[in-house]
PDB file of C-alpha atoms in Angstrom:
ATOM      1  CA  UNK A1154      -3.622  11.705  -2.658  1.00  0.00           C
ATOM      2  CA  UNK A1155      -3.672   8.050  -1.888  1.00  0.00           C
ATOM      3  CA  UNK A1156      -6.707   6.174   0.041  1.00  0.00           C
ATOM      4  CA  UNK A1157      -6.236   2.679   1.091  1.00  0.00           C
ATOM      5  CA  UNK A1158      -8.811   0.340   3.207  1.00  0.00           C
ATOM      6  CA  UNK A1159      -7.706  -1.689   5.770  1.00  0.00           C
ATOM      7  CA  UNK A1160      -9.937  -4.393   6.856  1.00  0.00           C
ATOM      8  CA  UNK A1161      -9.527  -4.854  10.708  1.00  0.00           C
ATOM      9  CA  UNK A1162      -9.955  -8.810  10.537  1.00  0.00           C
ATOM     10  CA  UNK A1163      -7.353  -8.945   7.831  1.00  0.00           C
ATOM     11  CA  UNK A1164      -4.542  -7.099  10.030  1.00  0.00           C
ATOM     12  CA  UNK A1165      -1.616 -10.054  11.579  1.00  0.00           C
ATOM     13  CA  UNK A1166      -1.489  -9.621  15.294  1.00  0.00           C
ATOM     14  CA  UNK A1167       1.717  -9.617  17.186  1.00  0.00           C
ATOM     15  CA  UNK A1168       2.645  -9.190  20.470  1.00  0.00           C
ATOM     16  CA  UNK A1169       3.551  -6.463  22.477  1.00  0.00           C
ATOM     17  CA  UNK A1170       7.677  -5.337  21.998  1.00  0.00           C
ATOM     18  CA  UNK A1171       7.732  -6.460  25.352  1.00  0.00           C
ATOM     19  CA  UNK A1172       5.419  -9.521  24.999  1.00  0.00           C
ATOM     20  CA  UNK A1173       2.639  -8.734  27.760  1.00  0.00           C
ATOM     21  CA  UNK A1174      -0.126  -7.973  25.274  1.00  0.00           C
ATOM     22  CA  UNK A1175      -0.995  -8.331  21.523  1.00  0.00           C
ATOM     23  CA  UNK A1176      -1.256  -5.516  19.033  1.00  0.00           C
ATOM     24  CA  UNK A1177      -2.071  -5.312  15.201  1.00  0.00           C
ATOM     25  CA  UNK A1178      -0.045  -2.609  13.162  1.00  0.00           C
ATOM     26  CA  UNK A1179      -2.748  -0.418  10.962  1.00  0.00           C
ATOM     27  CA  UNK A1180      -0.148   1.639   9.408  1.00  0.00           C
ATOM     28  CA  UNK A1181       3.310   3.088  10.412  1.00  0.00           C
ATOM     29  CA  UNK A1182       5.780   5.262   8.641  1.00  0.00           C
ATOM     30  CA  UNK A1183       9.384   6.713   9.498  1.00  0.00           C
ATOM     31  CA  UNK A1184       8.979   7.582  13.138  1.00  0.00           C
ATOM     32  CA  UNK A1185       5.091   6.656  13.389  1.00  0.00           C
ATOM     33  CA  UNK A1186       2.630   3.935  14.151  1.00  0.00           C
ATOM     34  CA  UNK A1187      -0.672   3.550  14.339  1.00  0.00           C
ATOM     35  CA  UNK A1188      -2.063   0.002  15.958  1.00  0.00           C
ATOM     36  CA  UNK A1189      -4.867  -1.302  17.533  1.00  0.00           C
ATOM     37  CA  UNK A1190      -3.736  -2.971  20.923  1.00  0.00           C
ATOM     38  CA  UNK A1191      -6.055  -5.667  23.086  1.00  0.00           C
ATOM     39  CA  UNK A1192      -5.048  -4.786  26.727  1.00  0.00           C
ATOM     40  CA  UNK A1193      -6.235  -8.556  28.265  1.00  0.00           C
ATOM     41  CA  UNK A1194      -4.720  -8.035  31.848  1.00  0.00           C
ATOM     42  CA  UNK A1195      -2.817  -5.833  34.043  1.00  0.00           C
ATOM     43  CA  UNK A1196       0.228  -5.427  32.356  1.00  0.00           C
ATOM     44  CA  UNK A1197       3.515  -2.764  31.911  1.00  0.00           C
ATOM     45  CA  UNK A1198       3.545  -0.871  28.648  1.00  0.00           C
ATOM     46  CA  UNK A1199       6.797  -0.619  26.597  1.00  0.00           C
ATOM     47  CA  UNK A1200       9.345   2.036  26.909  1.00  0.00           C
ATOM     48  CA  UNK A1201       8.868   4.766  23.932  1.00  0.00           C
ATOM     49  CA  UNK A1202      10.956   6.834  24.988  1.00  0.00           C
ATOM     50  CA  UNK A1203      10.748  10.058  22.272  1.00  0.00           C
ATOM     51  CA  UNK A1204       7.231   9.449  21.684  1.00  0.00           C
ATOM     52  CA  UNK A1205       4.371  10.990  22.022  1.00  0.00           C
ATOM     53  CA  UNK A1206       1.685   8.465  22.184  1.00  0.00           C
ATOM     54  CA  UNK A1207      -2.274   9.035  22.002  1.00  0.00           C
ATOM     55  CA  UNK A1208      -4.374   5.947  23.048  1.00  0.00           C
ATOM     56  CA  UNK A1209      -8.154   6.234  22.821  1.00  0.00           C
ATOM     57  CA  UNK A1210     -10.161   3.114  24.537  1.00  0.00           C
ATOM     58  CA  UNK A1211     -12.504   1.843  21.594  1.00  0.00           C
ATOM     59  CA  UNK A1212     -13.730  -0.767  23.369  1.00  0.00           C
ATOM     60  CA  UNK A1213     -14.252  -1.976  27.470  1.00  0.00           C
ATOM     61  CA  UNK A1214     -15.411   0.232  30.319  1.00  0.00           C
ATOM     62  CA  UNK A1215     -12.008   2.006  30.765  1.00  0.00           C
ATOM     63  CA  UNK A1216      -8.908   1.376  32.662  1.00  0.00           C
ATOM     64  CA  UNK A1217      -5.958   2.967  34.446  1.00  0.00           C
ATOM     65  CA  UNK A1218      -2.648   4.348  33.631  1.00  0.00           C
ATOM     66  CA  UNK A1219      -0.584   4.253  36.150  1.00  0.00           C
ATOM     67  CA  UNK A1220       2.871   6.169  36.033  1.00  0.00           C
ATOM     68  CA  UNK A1221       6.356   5.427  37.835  1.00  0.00           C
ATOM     69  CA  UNK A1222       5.974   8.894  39.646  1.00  0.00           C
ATOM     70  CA  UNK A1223       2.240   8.395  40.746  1.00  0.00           C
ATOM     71  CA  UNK A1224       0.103  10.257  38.421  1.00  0.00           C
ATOM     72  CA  UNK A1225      -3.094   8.380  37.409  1.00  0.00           C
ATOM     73  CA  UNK A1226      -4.309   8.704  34.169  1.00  0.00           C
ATOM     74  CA  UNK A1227      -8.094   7.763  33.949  1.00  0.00           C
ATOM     75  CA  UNK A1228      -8.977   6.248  30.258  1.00  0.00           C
ATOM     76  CA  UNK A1229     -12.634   6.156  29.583  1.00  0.00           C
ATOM     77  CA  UNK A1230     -14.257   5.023  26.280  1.00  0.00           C
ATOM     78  CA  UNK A1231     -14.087   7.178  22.753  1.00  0.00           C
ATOM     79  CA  UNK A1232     -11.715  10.214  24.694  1.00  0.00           C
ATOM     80  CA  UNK A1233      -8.211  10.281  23.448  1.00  0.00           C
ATOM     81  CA  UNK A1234      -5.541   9.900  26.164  1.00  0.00           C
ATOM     82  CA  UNK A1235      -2.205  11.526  25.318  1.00  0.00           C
ATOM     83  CA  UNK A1236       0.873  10.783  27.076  1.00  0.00           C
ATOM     84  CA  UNK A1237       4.205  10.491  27.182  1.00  0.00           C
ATOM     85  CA  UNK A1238       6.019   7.096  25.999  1.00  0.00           C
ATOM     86  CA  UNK A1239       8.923   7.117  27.270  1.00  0.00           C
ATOM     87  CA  UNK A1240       7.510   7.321  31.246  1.00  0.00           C
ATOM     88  CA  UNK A1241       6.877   3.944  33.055  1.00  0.00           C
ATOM     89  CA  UNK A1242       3.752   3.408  33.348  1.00  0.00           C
ATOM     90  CA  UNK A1243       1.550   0.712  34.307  1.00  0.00           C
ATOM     91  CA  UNK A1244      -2.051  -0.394  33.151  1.00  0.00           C
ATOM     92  CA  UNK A1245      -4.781  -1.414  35.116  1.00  0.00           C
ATOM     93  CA  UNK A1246      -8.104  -3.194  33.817  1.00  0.00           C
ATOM     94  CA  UNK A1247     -10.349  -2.972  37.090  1.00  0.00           C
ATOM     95  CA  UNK A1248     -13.509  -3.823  34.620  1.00  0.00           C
ATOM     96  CA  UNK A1249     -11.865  -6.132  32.052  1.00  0.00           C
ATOM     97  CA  UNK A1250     -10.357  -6.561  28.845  1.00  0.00           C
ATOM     98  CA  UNK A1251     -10.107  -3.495  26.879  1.00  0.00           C
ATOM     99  CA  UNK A1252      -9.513  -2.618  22.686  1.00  0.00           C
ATOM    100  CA  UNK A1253      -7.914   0.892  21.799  1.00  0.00           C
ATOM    101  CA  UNK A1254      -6.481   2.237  18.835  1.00  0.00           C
ATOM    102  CA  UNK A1255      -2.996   3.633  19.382  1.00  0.00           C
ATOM    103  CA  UNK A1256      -1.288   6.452  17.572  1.00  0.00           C
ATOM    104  CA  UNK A1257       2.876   6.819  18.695  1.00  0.00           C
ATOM    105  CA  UNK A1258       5.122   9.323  16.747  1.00  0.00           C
ATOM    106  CA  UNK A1259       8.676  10.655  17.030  1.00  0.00           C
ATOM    107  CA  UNK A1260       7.977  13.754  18.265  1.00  0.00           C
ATOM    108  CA  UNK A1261      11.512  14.916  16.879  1.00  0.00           C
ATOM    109  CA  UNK A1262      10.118  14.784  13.247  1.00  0.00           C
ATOM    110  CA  UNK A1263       5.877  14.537  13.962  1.00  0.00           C
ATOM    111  CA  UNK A1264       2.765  15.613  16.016  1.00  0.00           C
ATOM    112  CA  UNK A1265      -0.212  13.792  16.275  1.00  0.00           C
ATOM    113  CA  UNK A1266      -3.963  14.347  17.045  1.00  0.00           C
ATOM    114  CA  UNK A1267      -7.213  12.096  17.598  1.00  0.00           C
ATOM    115  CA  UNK A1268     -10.730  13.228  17.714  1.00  0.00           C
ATOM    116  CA  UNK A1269     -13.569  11.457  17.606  1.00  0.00           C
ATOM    117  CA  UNK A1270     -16.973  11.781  14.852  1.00  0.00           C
ATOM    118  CA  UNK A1271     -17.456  12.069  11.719  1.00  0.00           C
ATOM    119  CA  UNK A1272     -15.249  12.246   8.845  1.00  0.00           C
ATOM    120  CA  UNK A1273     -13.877  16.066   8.009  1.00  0.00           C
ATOM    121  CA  UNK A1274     -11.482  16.466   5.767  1.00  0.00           C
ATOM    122  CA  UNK A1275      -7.981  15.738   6.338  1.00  0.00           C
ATOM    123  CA  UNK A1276      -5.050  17.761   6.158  1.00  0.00           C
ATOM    124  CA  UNK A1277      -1.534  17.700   4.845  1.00  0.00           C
ATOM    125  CA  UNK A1278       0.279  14.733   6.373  1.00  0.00           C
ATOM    126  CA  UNK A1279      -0.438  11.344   6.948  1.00  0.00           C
ATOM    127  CA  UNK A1280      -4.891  10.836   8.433  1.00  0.00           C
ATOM    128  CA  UNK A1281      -6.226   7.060   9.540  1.00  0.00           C
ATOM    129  CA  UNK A1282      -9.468   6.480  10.414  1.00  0.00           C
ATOM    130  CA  UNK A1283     -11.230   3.968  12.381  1.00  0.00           C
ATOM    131  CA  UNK A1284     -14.698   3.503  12.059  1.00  0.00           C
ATOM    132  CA  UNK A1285     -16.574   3.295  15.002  1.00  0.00           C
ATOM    133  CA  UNK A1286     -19.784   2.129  13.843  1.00  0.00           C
ATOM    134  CA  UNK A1287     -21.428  -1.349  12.947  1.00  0.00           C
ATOM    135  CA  UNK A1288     -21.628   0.057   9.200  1.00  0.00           C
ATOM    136  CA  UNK A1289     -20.201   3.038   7.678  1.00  0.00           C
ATOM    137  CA  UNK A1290     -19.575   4.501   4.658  1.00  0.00           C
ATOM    138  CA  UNK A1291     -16.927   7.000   3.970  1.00  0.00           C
ATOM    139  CA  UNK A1292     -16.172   8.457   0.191  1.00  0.00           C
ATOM    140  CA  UNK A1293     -13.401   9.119  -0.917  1.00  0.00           C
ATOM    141  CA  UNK A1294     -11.004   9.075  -4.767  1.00  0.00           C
ATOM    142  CA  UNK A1295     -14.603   9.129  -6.124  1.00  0.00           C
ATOM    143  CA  UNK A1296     -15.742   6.360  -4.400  1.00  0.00           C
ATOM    144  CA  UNK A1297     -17.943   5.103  -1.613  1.00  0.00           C
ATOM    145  CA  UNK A1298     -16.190   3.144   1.096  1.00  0.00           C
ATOM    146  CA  UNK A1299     -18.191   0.765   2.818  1.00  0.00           C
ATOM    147  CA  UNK A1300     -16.706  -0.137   6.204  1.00  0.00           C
ATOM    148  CA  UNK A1301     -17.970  -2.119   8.985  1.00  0.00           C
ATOM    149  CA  UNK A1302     -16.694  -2.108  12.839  1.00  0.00           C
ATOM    150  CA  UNK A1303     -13.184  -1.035  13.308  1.00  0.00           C
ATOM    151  CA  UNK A1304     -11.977  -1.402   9.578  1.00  0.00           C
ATOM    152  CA  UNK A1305      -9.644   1.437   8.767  1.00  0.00           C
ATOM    153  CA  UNK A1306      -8.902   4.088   5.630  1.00  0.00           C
ATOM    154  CA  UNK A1307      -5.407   5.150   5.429  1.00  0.00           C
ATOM    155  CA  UNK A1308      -5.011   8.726   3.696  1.00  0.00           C
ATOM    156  CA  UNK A1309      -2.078  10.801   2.423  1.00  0.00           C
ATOM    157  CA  UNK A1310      -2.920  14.057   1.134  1.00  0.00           C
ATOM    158  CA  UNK A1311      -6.031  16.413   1.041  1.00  0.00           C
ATOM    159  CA  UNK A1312      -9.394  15.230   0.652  1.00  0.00           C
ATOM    160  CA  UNK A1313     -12.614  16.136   1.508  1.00  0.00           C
ATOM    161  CA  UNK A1314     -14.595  12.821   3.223  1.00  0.00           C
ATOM    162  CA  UNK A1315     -18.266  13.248   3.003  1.00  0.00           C
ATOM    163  CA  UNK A1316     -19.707  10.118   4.835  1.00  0.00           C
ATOM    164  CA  UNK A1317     -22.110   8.270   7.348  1.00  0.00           C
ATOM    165  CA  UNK A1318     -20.784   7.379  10.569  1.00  0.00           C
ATOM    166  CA  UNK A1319     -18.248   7.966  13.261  1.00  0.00           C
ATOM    167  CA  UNK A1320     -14.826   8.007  12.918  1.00  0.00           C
ATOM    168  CA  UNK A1321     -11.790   7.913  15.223  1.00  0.00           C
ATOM    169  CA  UNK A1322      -9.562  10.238  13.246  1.00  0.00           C
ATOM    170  CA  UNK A1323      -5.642   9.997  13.730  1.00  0.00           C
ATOM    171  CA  UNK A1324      -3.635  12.264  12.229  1.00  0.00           C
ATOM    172  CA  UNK A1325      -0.094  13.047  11.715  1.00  0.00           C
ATOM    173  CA  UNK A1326       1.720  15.505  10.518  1.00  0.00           C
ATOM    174  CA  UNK A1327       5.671  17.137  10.773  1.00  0.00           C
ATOM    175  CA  UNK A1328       6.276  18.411  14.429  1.00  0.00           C
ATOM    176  CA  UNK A1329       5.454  22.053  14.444  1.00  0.00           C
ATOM    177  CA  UNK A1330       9.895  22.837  15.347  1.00  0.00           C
ATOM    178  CA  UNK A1331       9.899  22.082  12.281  1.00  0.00           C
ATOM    179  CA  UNK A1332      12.843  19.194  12.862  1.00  0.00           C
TER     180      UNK A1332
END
């Protein structure tokens, strides 16, 4: 079992693969990423096509997903939004600038799920969480953790997480096909 913290102010920010936004990588392994993105404007999101993406709106009043085919997908605040990454979709900010936390894997080889409050403990396979909360503590490897706003703990393995706070919890693990 490894735990590693990842202070959200230390993460590099990049822009978008298809340079309409700016994103900052948390973690990513073969086939998987996890990344906070700042949605600043109407804007196209990039073609994942194989991917099944879950993107949960940590901060803002919400926005809009729309798809090439006309579905509208309504994203409101702290309720993960799965989709789909390789439709076209669109985004729309009618009440401003928006910050979510992004989870993507290749669904060939992974699943992924997000929930949202306090730390459980994980399960095999690959478990990031985001802290939600001004302050938070989470322990962990015999240790207290103490996190502020939107800093992130990056676990592989099995571990019970006893803490204070609330969590967005991503985790990933092999695709149940078994590929």
């Amino acid at each position: 079992m490894t735990v590693t913290v990842r202070r959200q102010a230390d993460l590099p920010i990049s822009l978008w693969p298809n340079g309409c936004g700016r994103k900052a990588d948390i973690a990513a392994g073969p086939g998987w990423l996890v990344a906070f993105a700042w949605l600043d404007a109407d804007a196209p999101f990039s073609d994942y096509t194989g991917t099944d993406r879950t993107i949960t709106l940590i901060d803002g009043a919400g926005f809009a997903l729309r798809f090439g085919d006309g579905e509208t997908l309504d994203v409101k605040p702290l309720q993960p939004t799965p989709f789909d990454g390789g439709r076209r979709l669109d985004c729309h900010l009618p009440a401003g600038p928006c910050r979510v936390v992004n989870v993507m894997t290749d669904r060939s080889v992974w699943q992924n799920a997000v929930r949202i409050g306090p730390a459980l403990p994980t399960e095999p396979g690959v478990t990031v969480l985001v802290a939600l909360d001004a302050a938070a503590t989470l322990r962990a490897d015999g240790q207290a953790h103490d996190l502020g706003r939107w800093d992130c703990v990056l676990i592989e393995g099995v571990v019970d997480l006893p803490g204070d706070g609330t969590f967005a919890t991503l985790h990933i693990q092999p695709a149940a096909n078994g590929a």
